[in-house]
Coordinates of C-alpha atoms and ligand atoms in Angstrom, one line a residue:
M1229 CA 102.0 108.8 126.0
P1230 CA 99.1 107.5 127.9
A1231 CA 96.0 106.1 125.9
V1232 CA 92.6 106.1 126.8
P1233 CA 92.0 104.0 130.0
H1234 CA 91.1 100.5 128.7
K1235 CA 87.4 99.5 129.3
E1236 CA 85.0 96.8 127.6
P1237 CA 84.9 97.8 124.1
P1238 CA 81.6 99.7 123.2
L1239 CA 79.5 98.5 120.5
L1240 CA 81.7 99.6 117.8
F1241 CA 80.9 98.6 114.5
Y1242 CA 77.5 96.9 115.0
K1243 CA 75.0 95.2 112.8
L1244 CA 71.5 96.3 114.1
Q1245 CA 68.6 95.6 111.8
E1246 CA 71.0 94.7 108.8
M1247 CA 72.6 98.1 109.1
L1248 CA 76.1 98.8 109.9
K1249 CA 76.8 102.4 111.8
T1250 CA 79.9 104.2 112.9
D1251 CA 80.5 107.7 114.1
F1252 CA 83.7 108.2 112.1
L1253 CA 84.3 106.1 108.9
I1254 CA 88.0 106.0 107.5
I1255 CA 88.6 104.7 104.2
G1256 CA 92.3 103.7 104.1
S1257 CA 94.9 102.5 106.6
G1258 CA 97.9 104.6 105.6
I1259 CA 99.6 107.5 107.2
A1260 CA 96.5 109.8 106.7
G1261 CA 93.8 107.4 107.8
L1262 CA 95.7 105.9 111.0
T1263 CA 96.8 109.4 112.1
F1264 CA 93.1 110.7 111.8
A1265 CA 92.1 107.6 113.6
V1266 CA 94.5 108.0 116.6
K1267 CA 93.5 111.6 117.1
T1268 CA 89.8 111.2 117.0
A1269 CA 90.0 108.0 119.1
K1270 CA 91.9 109.9 121.8
R1271 CA 89.4 112.9 121.7
F1272 CA 86.2 110.8 121.8
P1273 CA 86.9 107.7 123.7
D1274 CA 83.0 106.9 123.6
K1275 CA 82.7 107.3 119.7
T1276 CA 83.3 104.7 117.2
I1277 CA 85.9 104.9 114.7
T1278 CA 86.0 102.4 112.0
I1279 CA 88.6 102.0 109.3
L1280 CA 87.9 100.0 106.0
T1281 CA 90.8 98.9 104.0
K1282 CA 90.8 96.6 100.9
A1283 CA 94.0 94.7 101.5
N1284 CA 95.9 93.8 104.9
T1285 CA 96.3 96.8 107.2
D1286 CA 99.7 97.7 106.2
E1287 CA 99.5 97.2 102.3
T1288 CA 99.6 101.0 101.5
N1289 CA 101.8 103.5 99.7
T1290 CA 102.8 104.7 103.0
K1291 CA 104.8 101.4 103.7
Y1292 CA 106.9 101.8 100.8
A1293 CA 108.0 105.5 101.3
Q1294 CA 111.8 105.5 101.3
G1295 CA 113.5 108.9 101.2
G1296 CA 111.7 110.2 104.3
I1297 CA 109.7 113.0 105.6
A1298 CA 110.6 116.8 104.8
V1299 CA 110.3 119.0 108.0
V1300 CA 112.3 121.8 109.4
N1301 CA 113.9 120.7 112.5
D1302 CA 117.4 122.5 112.3
A1303 CA 116.9 126.1 113.3
V1304 CA 120.7 126.9 112.6
R1305 CA 120.9 126.3 108.8
D1306 CA 117.2 125.7 108.0
S1307 CA 114.1 127.9 108.3
F1308 CA 110.5 127.9 107.5
E1309 CA 111.1 130.5 104.7
K1310 CA 113.5 128.1 102.9
H1311 CA 111.2 125.1 103.0
I1312 CA 108.1 127.2 102.0
D1313 CA 110.4 128.6 99.0
D1314 CA 111.6 125.2 97.9
T1315 CA 107.8 124.1 97.9
L1316 CA 106.6 127.2 95.8
I1317 CA 109.5 126.9 93.5
A1318 CA 108.4 123.1 92.6
G1319 CA 104.8 123.9 92.6
D1320 CA 105.6 126.3 89.6
G1321 CA 103.1 129.0 90.4
L1322 CA 100.2 126.8 91.2
C1323 CA 100.8 126.2 95.0
N1324 CA 98.3 127.8 97.6
K1325 CA 101.0 129.9 99.6
E1326 CA 98.6 129.8 102.7
I1327 CA 98.5 126.1 102.5
V1328 CA 102.3 125.8 102.0
E1329 CA 102.8 128.0 105.1
I1330 CA 100.1 125.9 107.2
V1331 CA 102.0 122.6 106.3
V1332 CA 105.6 123.7 106.8
T1333 CA 105.0 125.4 109.9
E1334 CA 102.6 123.0 111.7
G1335 CA 104.9 120.1 110.3
P1336 CA 107.2 120.0 113.1
A1337 CA 104.7 119.6 115.9
R1338 CA 103.0 116.8 113.9
V1339 CA 106.2 115.0 113.2
N1340 CA 107.1 115.3 116.9
E1341 CA 103.6 113.4 117.7
I1342 CA 104.6 110.4 115.5
I1343 CA 108.1 110.5 117.2
A1344 CA 106.1 110.2 120.5
W1345 CA 104.0 107.4 119.2
G1346 CA 107.2 105.3 118.7
A1347 CA 108.4 106.3 115.1
N1348 CA 112.1 106.1 114.8
F1349 CA 114.2 108.3 112.5
D1350 CA 118.1 107.9 112.2
K1351 CA 120.3 109.7 114.4
D1352 CA 124.1 110.2 114.6
A1353 CA 126.5 109.4 117.2
G1354 CA 125.9 112.5 119.0
G1355 CA 122.0 111.9 119.0
D1356 CA 121.3 114.5 116.5
Y1357 CA 118.8 113.6 113.7
M1358 CA 120.5 112.6 110.3
R1359 CA 119.0 114.8 107.6
G1360 CA 118.9 113.7 104.1
K1361 CA 118.5 116.1 101.0
E1362 CA 116.4 115.3 97.8
G1363 CA 115.7 117.1 94.4
G1364 CA 114.5 120.8 95.0
H1365 CA 115.6 121.1 98.6
S1366 CA 117.9 123.7 99.5
E1367 CA 118.9 122.2 102.7
F1368 CA 119.4 118.9 104.2
R1369 CA 115.9 118.4 106.0
I1370 CA 114.6 114.9 105.5
L1371 CA 114.3 112.9 108.5
H1372 CA 114.3 109.2 107.5
H1373 CA 114.6 105.5 108.9
K1374 CA 117.3 104.0 106.8
D1375 CA 115.6 103.6 103.3
I1376 CA 112.6 102.1 104.7
T1377 CA 110.8 105.4 106.3
G1378 CA 107.4 104.5 105.3
F1379 CA 107.6 101.1 106.9
E1380 CA 108.8 102.4 110.1
I1381 CA 105.9 105.2 110.1
E1382 CA 103.1 102.4 109.2
R1383 CA 104.5 100.3 112.0
A1384 CA 104.5 102.9 114.6
L1385 CA 101.0 104.1 113.7
V1386 CA 99.5 100.4 113.4
E1387 CA 100.9 100.0 117.0
E1388 CA 99.3 103.3 118.3
V1389 CA 96.2 102.5 116.7
K1390 CA 95.9 99.2 118.7
R1391 CA 96.0 101.1 122.1
Y1392 CA 92.4 102.5 121.4
P1393 CA 89.6 100.1 121.9
N1394 CA 87.3 102.5 120.1
I1395 CA 89.2 102.1 116.7
Q1396 CA 88.0 99.0 114.7
I1397 CA 89.9 98.1 111.5
H1398 CA 88.3 96.1 109.0
N1399 CA 90.7 94.4 106.3
H1400 CA 89.5 93.4 103.0
W1401 CA 86.4 95.6 102.9
F1402 CA 86.4 97.1 99.4
V1403 CA 84.6 100.5 99.4
I1404 CA 82.5 100.9 96.2
D1405 CA 80.8 104.2 96.4
I1406 CA 79.9 107.0 98.7
I1407 CA 76.2 107.4 99.7
T1408 CA 74.6 110.7 99.1
Q1409 CA 71.2 112.0 98.4
H1410 CA 71.4 110.4 95.0
H1411 CA 70.8 107.0 96.8
L1412 CA 67.5 108.6 98.3
G1413 CA 66.4 108.9 94.8
M1414 CA 67.1 112.8 94.3
L1415 CA 68.8 114.0 91.2
V1416 CA 72.4 115.0 92.2
T1417 CA 74.5 117.0 89.9
K1418 CA 77.8 119.1 90.0
S1419 CA 75.6 122.0 90.8
T1420 CA 73.4 120.6 93.6
P1421 CA 74.1 123.0 96.4
D1422 CA 74.6 120.9 99.4
I1423 CA 75.5 117.3 98.5
E1424 CA 76.0 115.4 101.7
C1425 CA 77.9 112.0 102.4
Y1426 CA 75.9 109.7 104.8
G1427 CA 78.4 106.7 104.6
V1428 CA 79.5 104.1 101.9
Y1429 CA 78.3 101.1 100.3
A1430 CA 81.3 98.5 100.9
L1431 CA 82.0 94.8 99.6
N1432 CA 82.8 92.6 102.6
L1433 CA 85.5 90.3 100.9
Q1434 CA 85.1 87.5 103.3
T1435 CA 81.4 87.2 103.1
N1436 CA 81.0 88.6 99.5
Q1437 CA 78.1 90.7 100.6
I1438 CA 78.0 94.3 99.8
E1439 CA 77.0 96.4 103.0
K1440 CA 75.6 99.9 103.6
I1441 CA 77.7 101.6 106.2
L1442 CA 76.1 104.8 107.7
A1443 CA 78.6 107.2 109.3
G1444 CA 78.5 110.8 110.8
I1445 CA 81.9 111.7 109.2
T1446 CA 83.5 110.0 106.4
L1447 CA 87.3 110.5 106.0
M1448 CA 88.8 109.5 102.3
A1449 CA 92.2 108.5 102.7
S1450 CA 92.5 106.1 99.9
G1451 CA 96.0 107.2 98.8
G1452 CA 97.1 107.5 95.2
A1453 CA 96.5 106.2 91.5
G1454 CA 100.0 104.9 90.2
Q1455 CA 98.3 101.8 88.6
T1456 CA 96.6 104.1 86.2
Y1457 CA 100.2 103.7 84.3
R1458 CA 101.8 100.6 83.1
T1459 CA 104.9 101.5 85.1
T1460 CA 104.8 102.6 88.5
T1461 CA 106.3 102.4 91.9
N1462 CA 103.0 102.2 93.6
P1463 CA 101.7 99.0 94.8
K1464 CA 98.6 97.3 93.5
I1465 CA 96.4 98.9 95.8
A1466 CA 96.8 102.4 94.3
T1467 CA 94.0 102.4 92.0
G1468 CA 92.4 105.9 92.4
D1469 CA 89.3 104.5 94.1
G1470 CA 88.8 107.3 96.5
I1471 CA 89.1 110.0 93.5
A1472 CA 87.0 108.0 91.1
M1473 CA 84.1 107.5 93.8
T1474 CA 84.1 111.1 95.0
Y1475 CA 83.9 112.3 91.2
R1476 CA 80.9 109.8 90.8
A1477 CA 79.3 111.5 93.7
K1478 CA 79.7 114.9 91.9
G1479 CA 82.6 116.0 94.1
R1480 CA 85.3 118.4 92.9
I1481 CA 88.4 116.9 91.7
E1482 CA 91.3 119.3 90.9
N1483 CA 94.8 119.1 89.0
M1484 CA 94.6 115.5 87.9
E1485 CA 97.0 116.4 85.2
F1486 CA 100.0 116.8 87.3
I1487 CA 101.2 113.1 87.7
Q1488 CA 104.7 112.9 89.1
F1489 CA 106.9 110.5 87.5
H1490 CA 109.9 109.5 89.8
P1491 CA 113.1 109.7 87.8
T1492 CA 114.8 106.6 89.1
A1493 CA 112.8 103.4 89.4
L1494 CA 114.8 100.1 89.2
Y1495 CA 114.7 99.0 85.6
E1496 CA 113.6 95.4 85.3
A1497 CA 111.8 94.3 82.4
G1498 CA 108.2 93.2 83.1
V1499 CA 108.3 93.7 86.9
S1500 CA 105.3 95.7 88.4
P1501 CA 105.3 97.5 90.5
S1502 CA 108.9 99.1 90.2
F1503 CA 111.4 98.9 93.0
L1504 CA 112.2 102.6 93.9
I1505 CA 115.7 103.8 94.1
T1506 CA 115.3 106.9 96.4
E1507 CA 116.1 110.1 95.4
A1508 CA 118.5 110.7 98.7
V1509 CA 120.8 108.2 97.0
R1510 CA 121.5 111.4 94.5
G1511 CA 121.2 113.2 97.7
D1512 CA 124.2 111.4 98.9
G1513 CA 126.2 111.9 95.5
A1514 CA 124.8 109.3 92.9
I1515 CA 125.2 110.7 89.6
L1516 CA 122.8 109.8 86.6
R1517 CA 124.7 108.5 83.5
N1518 CA 123.5 107.5 79.8
K1519 CA 124.5 104.4 77.9
D1520 CA 127.7 105.9 77.0
G1521 CA 128.6 106.7 80.3
E1522 CA 128.1 110.5 80.2
A1523 CA 126.8 112.4 83.3
F1524 CA 123.9 114.0 81.3
M1525 CA 122.0 116.2 84.1
P1526 CA 124.1 119.3 84.1
G1527 CA 123.5 119.8 80.3
Y1528 CA 119.9 120.2 81.1
D1529 CA 119.9 122.0 84.4
Q1530 CA 122.4 123.7 86.6
R1531 CA 120.9 121.9 89.7
A1532 CA 122.0 118.7 87.9
D1533 CA 121.2 115.4 89.6
L1534 CA 119.1 117.3 92.4
A1535 CA 117.1 119.5 90.0
P1536 CA 113.2 119.0 91.0
R1537 CA 111.7 115.6 89.8
D1538 CA 110.0 116.9 86.7
V1539 CA 113.2 118.4 85.2
V1540 CA 115.1 115.1 85.9
A1541 CA 112.3 112.8 84.8
R1542 CA 112.0 114.8 81.5
A1543 CA 115.9 114.8 80.9
I1544 CA 116.2 111.0 81.4
D1545 CA 113.0 110.6 79.1
S1546 CA 115.0 112.7 76.5
E1547 CA 118.2 110.8 76.9
M1548 CA 116.3 107.6 76.6
K1549 CA 114.7 108.5 73.3
R1550 CA 117.9 110.4 72.0
T1551 CA 119.9 107.0 72.6
G1552 CA 117.2 104.5 71.8
T1553 CA 117.3 102.7 75.4
E1554 CA 114.9 101.5 77.9
H1555 CA 116.7 103.2 80.6
V1556 CA 119.7 105.2 82.2
Y1557 CA 122.2 104.3 84.8
L1558 CA 122.4 105.6 88.4
D1559 CA 126.2 105.5 89.3
C1560 CA 127.1 104.9 93.0
R1561 CA 130.5 103.4 92.4
H1562 CA 132.3 106.3 93.8
M1563 CA 130.3 106.7 97.1
D1564 CA 131.4 105.6 100.4
M1565 CA 130.1 102.1 100.7
E1566 CA 130.1 101.7 104.1
K1567 CA 127.7 104.5 104.4
F1568 CA 125.8 103.4 101.3
K1569 CA 125.0 100.2 103.3
T1570 CA 124.0 101.9 106.5
H1571 CA 121.9 104.5 104.9
F1572 CA 120.4 102.4 102.0
P1573 CA 120.3 98.7 103.3
N1574 CA 117.1 97.8 101.6
I1575 CA 118.1 99.1 98.2
Y1576 CA 121.8 97.5 98.3
A1577 CA 120.2 94.2 99.4
K1578 CA 117.7 94.6 96.6
C1579 CA 120.1 95.4 93.9
K1580 CA 122.5 92.4 95.0
S1581 CA 119.4 90.2 94.8
I1582 CA 119.4 90.7 91.1
G1583 CA 123.1 90.5 90.5
I1584 CA 124.1 94.2 90.9
D1585 CA 126.9 95.0 93.3
V1586 CA 126.3 98.9 93.4
A1587 CA 130.0 99.1 94.5
E1588 CA 131.1 97.8 91.0
K1589 CA 128.2 98.2 88.6
M1590 CA 125.9 101.1 88.0
I1591 CA 122.0 100.5 88.6
P1592 CA 119.8 100.6 85.5
V1593 CA 116.9 103.2 86.2
A1594 CA 113.9 104.5 84.3
P1595 CA 110.9 107.0 85.4
A1596 CA 107.8 105.5 86.7
A1597 CA 104.4 107.2 87.5
H1598 CA 105.0 107.7 91.3
Y1599 CA 102.6 110.5 92.9
C1600 CA 99.2 112.2 92.1
C1601 CA 99.5 115.7 93.1
G1602 CA 95.9 116.6 92.1
G1603 CA 92.9 114.8 93.7
I1604 CA 89.8 115.3 95.8
K1605 CA 89.7 119.2 96.2
T1606 CA 89.8 120.4 99.9
D1607 CA 89.9 123.4 101.7
E1608 CA 92.4 124.2 104.8
Y1609 CA 90.6 121.8 107.1
G1610 CA 90.6 119.0 104.5
R1611 CA 86.7 119.5 103.8
T1612 CA 85.7 118.5 100.4
S1613 CA 82.9 120.0 98.3
I1614 CA 80.7 117.1 99.7
T1615 CA 79.4 117.9 103.2
N1616 CA 80.6 115.4 105.9
L1617 CA 83.3 114.1 103.6
Y1618 CA 86.9 115.0 104.3
A1619 CA 89.9 113.9 102.4
C1620 CA 93.5 113.8 103.2
G1621 CA 96.8 112.1 102.0
E1622 CA 97.7 111.4 98.6
C1623 CA 93.9 111.2 97.4
A1624 CA 93.5 114.9 98.2
S1625 CA 94.4 118.2 96.5
T1626 CA 94.8 120.5 99.4
G1627 CA 96.9 123.2 97.5
L1628 CA 100.2 122.1 98.8
H1629 CA 101.9 120.7 95.7
G1630 CA 100.7 122.8 92.9
A1631 CA 102.0 121.8 89.7
N1632 CA 104.7 119.4 91.3
R1633 CA 105.3 117.9 94.6
L1634 CA 108.5 118.8 96.4
A1635 CA 109.9 115.4 97.3
S1636 CA 109.2 114.1 100.7
N1637 CA 106.4 116.6 101.2
S1638 CA 103.6 114.1 101.1
L1639 CA 104.1 112.3 104.3
L1640 CA 104.3 115.7 106.0
E1641 CA 101.2 116.9 104.3
A1642 CA 99.2 113.8 105.4
L1643 CA 100.2 114.2 109.1
V1644 CA 99.2 118.0 108.9
F1645 CA 96.0 117.5 107.2
A1646 CA 94.9 114.5 109.3
H1647 CA 95.1 116.6 112.2
R1648 CA 93.2 119.6 110.6
C1649 CA 90.6 117.2 109.4
A1650 CA 90.4 115.6 112.8
E1651 CA 90.0 119.2 114.7
D1652 CA 87.4 120.1 112.2
A1653 CA 85.3 117.0 112.3
A1654 CA 85.3 116.9 116.1
Q1655 CA 83.5 120.4 115.9
R1656 CA 80.8 118.9 113.6
I1657 CA 80.4 115.3 114.8
G1658 CA 77.8 116.5 117.6
S1659 CA 75.3 117.8 115.3
I1660 CA 75.2 115.1 112.6
G1661 CA 72.4 112.3 112.6
L1662 CA 72.6 109.2 110.6
H1663 CA 70.2 108.6 107.6
E1664 CA 68.7 105.2 108.5
E1665 CA 66.4 105.4 105.4
I1666 CA 69.2 104.7 103.0
P1667 CA 68.2 101.5 100.9
D1668 CA 70.2 98.5 100.7
W1669 CA 72.3 97.8 97.8
N1670 CA 70.6 96.8 94.8
A1671 CA 72.1 93.8 93.1
S1672 CA 69.0 92.5 91.0
G1673 CA 69.4 91.5 87.7
T1674 CA 73.3 91.0 87.7
T1675 CA 75.0 87.8 87.1
Q1676 CA 78.6 86.5 87.7
P1677 CA 81.0 87.9 84.9
R1678 CA 81.3 85.2 82.3
E1679 CA 85.2 85.9 81.3
M1680 CA 87.6 87.6 83.8
I1681 CA 89.9 88.5 80.8
L1682 CA 87.5 91.2 79.8
I1683 CA 88.3 93.1 83.1
T1684 CA 92.1 92.1 83.3
Q1685 CA 92.6 93.1 79.5
S1686 CA 90.9 96.5 79.9
A1687 CA 93.1 97.2 82.9
K1688 CA 96.2 96.6 80.7
E1689 CA 94.8 98.6 77.7
L1690 CA 93.9 101.5 79.9
Q1691 CA 97.6 101.3 81.3
L1692 CA 99.1 101.2 77.7
V1693 CA 97.3 104.0 76.6
M1694 CA 98.0 106.2 79.5
S1695 CA 101.7 105.3 79.3
D1696 CA 102.1 105.9 75.6
Y1697 CA 100.0 108.9 75.1
V1698 CA 99.8 110.6 78.7
G1699 CA 103.3 110.0 80.0
I1700 CA 106.0 112.7 80.7
V1701 CA 105.8 114.3 77.4
R1702 CA 102.4 115.0 75.8
N1703 CA 100.7 116.8 72.9
D1704 CA 97.2 117.4 71.7
V1705 CA 97.0 114.5 69.1
R1706 CA 98.2 112.0 71.7
L1707 CA 95.7 113.3 74.4
Q1708 CA 92.8 113.3 71.9
R1709 CA 93.8 109.7 70.9
A1710 CA 93.9 108.7 74.7
M1711 CA 90.6 110.3 75.2
S1712 CA 89.0 108.4 72.4
R1713 CA 90.2 105.1 73.5
L1714 CA 89.1 105.9 77.0
D1715 CA 85.8 106.6 75.7
L1716 CA 85.5 103.0 74.6
L1717 CA 86.8 101.6 77.5
H1718 CA 84.5 103.4 79.7
A1719 CA 81.4 102.4 77.6
E1720 CA 82.6 98.6 77.8
M1721 CA 83.2 98.7 81.6
E1722 CA 80.1 100.5 82.3
E1723 CA 78.0 97.9 80.6
L1724 CA 80.0 94.9 82.5
Y1725 CA 79.4 97.1 85.7
K1726 CA 75.6 97.3 85.3
S1727 CA 75.1 93.5 84.3
T1728 CA 77.6 91.7 86.4
T1729 CA 78.2 91.0 89.9
V1730 CA 80.5 93.5 91.5
S1731 CA 84.0 92.5 92.2
P1732 CA 87.1 94.4 93.4
Q1733 CA 88.8 93.8 90.4
L1734 CA 85.8 95.2 88.2
C1735 CA 85.6 98.3 90.6
E1736 CA 89.3 98.8 90.3
V1737 CA 89.6 98.8 86.7
R1738 CA 86.2 101.0 86.4
N1739 CA 87.9 103.6 88.9
L1740 CA 91.3 103.5 87.0
I1741 CA 89.4 104.4 83.8
T1742 CA 87.8 107.2 85.5
T1743 CA 91.1 108.4 87.0
G1744 CA 92.6 108.0 83.4
Y1745 CA 89.6 110.4 82.1
L1746 CA 90.3 112.8 84.8
I1747 CA 93.9 113.0 84.2
V1748 CA 93.4 113.4 80.2
K1749 CA 90.6 115.9 80.4
S1750 CA 92.7 118.0 82.8
A1751 CA 95.6 117.8 80.5
Q1752 CA 93.5 118.9 77.6
F1753 CA 92.2 121.8 79.5
R1754 CA 95.9 123.0 80.4
K1755 CA 97.1 124.9 77.3
E1756 CA 100.5 125.3 78.6
S1757 CA 103.5 123.5 79.8
R1758 CA 103.9 123.9 83.7
G1759 CA 105.4 121.6 86.3
L1760 CA 104.8 118.1 85.7
H1761 CA 102.5 118.7 82.5
Y1762 CA 104.5 119.1 79.6
N1763 CA 102.9 119.5 76.2
T1764 CA 104.9 120.1 73.2
D1765 CA 102.0 122.1 71.5
Y1766 CA 102.4 124.7 74.2
P1767 CA 106.0 124.5 75.5
N1768 CA 105.7 127.9 77.3
K1769 CA 103.9 128.9 80.6
S1770 CA 100.6 130.8 80.2
K1771 CA 100.4 134.0 82.1
L1772 CA 97.0 132.7 83.7
L1773 CA 97.5 130.9 86.7
Q1774 CA 94.8 128.4 87.0
N1775 CA 93.8 125.2 88.7
I1776 CA 91.6 122.8 86.7
V1777 CA 88.7 121.7 88.6
L1778 CA 86.4 119.0 87.3
Ligands
FAD3157 P1 98.3 105.2 101.5 O1 99.4 104.9 102.3 O2 98.3 104.6 100.2 O3 96.9 104.1 101.8 C1 95.7 104.1 101.1 C2 94.8 103.1 101.7 O4 93.5 103.3 101.2 C3 95.2 101.5 102.0 O5 94.9 101.2 103.3 C4 94.1 100.9 101.0 O6 93.9 99.7 101.3 C5 93.0 101.9 101.1 N1 91.9 101.8 100.2 C6 92.1 102.3 98.7 N2 91.0 102.2 98.0 C7 90.2 101.5 99.0 C8 88.9 101.1 98.7 N3 88.3 101.1 97.5 N4 88.2 100.5 99.8 C9 88.9 100.4 101.0 N5 90.1 100.7 101.2 C10 90.9 101.4 100.1 N6 106.2 110.4 100.3 C11 107.0 111.1 101.2 O7 106.8 112.1 101.6 N7 108.4 110.7 101.3 C12 108.9 109.4 100.7 O8 110.1 109.0 100.9 C13 108.1 108.7 99.9 N8 108.6 107.7 99.1 C14 107.6 107.0 98.5 C15 108.0 105.7 97.8 C16 107.2 105.0 97.1 C17 107.7 103.8 96.5 C18 106.0 105.4 96.9 C19 104.9 104.4 96.3 C20 105.6 106.4 97.6 C21 106.3 107.4 98.2 N9 105.8 108.5 98.8 C22 106.7 109.2 99.8 C23 104.5 109.0 98.9 C24 103.9 108.6 100.0 O9 104.4 107.4 100.4 C25 102.4 108.6 99.7 O10 101.7 109.8 99.3 C26 101.6 108.4 101.1 O11 102.1 107.4 102.0 C27 100.1 108.1 100.9 O12 99.5 108.1 102.3 P2 97.7 107.9 102.3 O13 97.4 107.6 103.7 O14 97.4 108.9 101.7 O15 97.6 106.4 101.3
SIN3158 C1 112.0 109.1 97.4 O1 112.6 108.7 98.3 O2 112.9 109.1 96.4 C2 110.7 109.3 97.2 C3 110.5 110.3 98.0 C4 109.0 111.1 97.7 O3 108.3 110.4 96.7 O4 108.6 112.0 98.2

């Protein structure tokens, strides 16, 4: 695909009178941010597109995706209707059907685009795509690149981004807050009718300066929040920053109680993040067993090992509690090992590296926090409740996942919504002016933190509280206890934030506490058990179908 003709780079992200400006500002360089960037750069060769990331470009949840991308591309056996039904069933009554239809039916075109940009998915000897299966899917429809699909997608997108001279990626810039009327001295509350986003304040980690960056359109593509929990498959960057900063800016946040625990993270005591054993391994025939070697899943659900994730994670949790163990096992010993090594070379190698030959030994696995189904509430074009602020990818709540995400639907959702955000933003950018009167960041009166331990210890406490009281199985007493602990952590952290120099560590813990608060508060509002939210005080579903919006 031809890129825009190369010419001298325009003044992209330029500093003029101490002010950084860009037409499109993207926070995050995962599948959502990079896809939006490519689409926008192609459409507007003369406009500036700036991506800020707090780590290296590819250090994203995207890079670690294993199983693949769910998409209908086999018209003989599969159909849009089946994929829509599977998504709705997993979502347990809370999906927005219109959004599900949009994502499923627009998905194939979006996946074809990234294939055209160079993303490779495995094919068989006859040249047909190999399709995997995961929990909750009624058909084999998951395109994958061995067991490193995310790595391949991220690689292809980073390459594609480089073809556009009007995209600049700035790594190691930590976005702290969204700029709104609040920074012009106005009182902004949840009921302010038209909150506007003018850009962000961000800490340049190379210079240690906090800069204001003015933007026409801002896209939040900051990913997930798995680090809110002690055990997670998410890398260190997944600290819910975008969700927390949107909440602080009085934007709407939805369905945060629905945290998805992946049933099969490799159990290695003390190792964080946990290495994932993709659900596709069960799709290819692996069986969960408890410490006595019993295949326990058929006793919990007729779909056995391929029941939706919430069902499998709860079953494992219950087996672990019943047998007093820290993990269960995934048995692959009966599988065709040549096929296993071809489809899952990374998993095979990882297990081998810790002394587990999967042909002979079972893999110890336990559930780990994996995916945030809720997030920044958006409409069908990724517009948030804040004007000129869009959100897509894992930080967004589009209505696709409802109470539980169907496996491998998130990469697809990110592609479809990056496209939709780009289409809508393209219509708006011409009418947006920059607000040059925004004040600089005010750091007066702050000092270097005296003890880093205050920050690191707060993160640990938060993760313990969330894991112990707001995990797979919840009840009112545990939620209340979590809320009391979070109140205290919040008060301590705000004190520290006001009085000390801002650092990424401080901001991340502050954001994690906010994310934890949003999860607990939403969980407290939901007086029922539905999808990923299971409260033993309300074991049944309520008749009232509602999304919790904070
Ligand atoms: P990310 O890819 O997480 O990118 C977030 C970006 O935001 C990063 O660049 C980060 O630096 C930046 N950022 C965050 N905060 C700030 C800040 N304050 N300032 C500046 N930058 C910031 N989904 C599937 O569909 N199929 C799978 O097979 C699959 N497997 C998975 C396996 C694992 C181990 C994990 C963790 C997830 C998996 N998922 C899978 C989920 C999927 O990978 C993610 O939901 C998706 O990649 C999220 O993409 P994103 O672009 O929204 O965010
Ligand atoms: C997996 O490969 O099991 C993860 C897929 C997903 O999270 O969608």
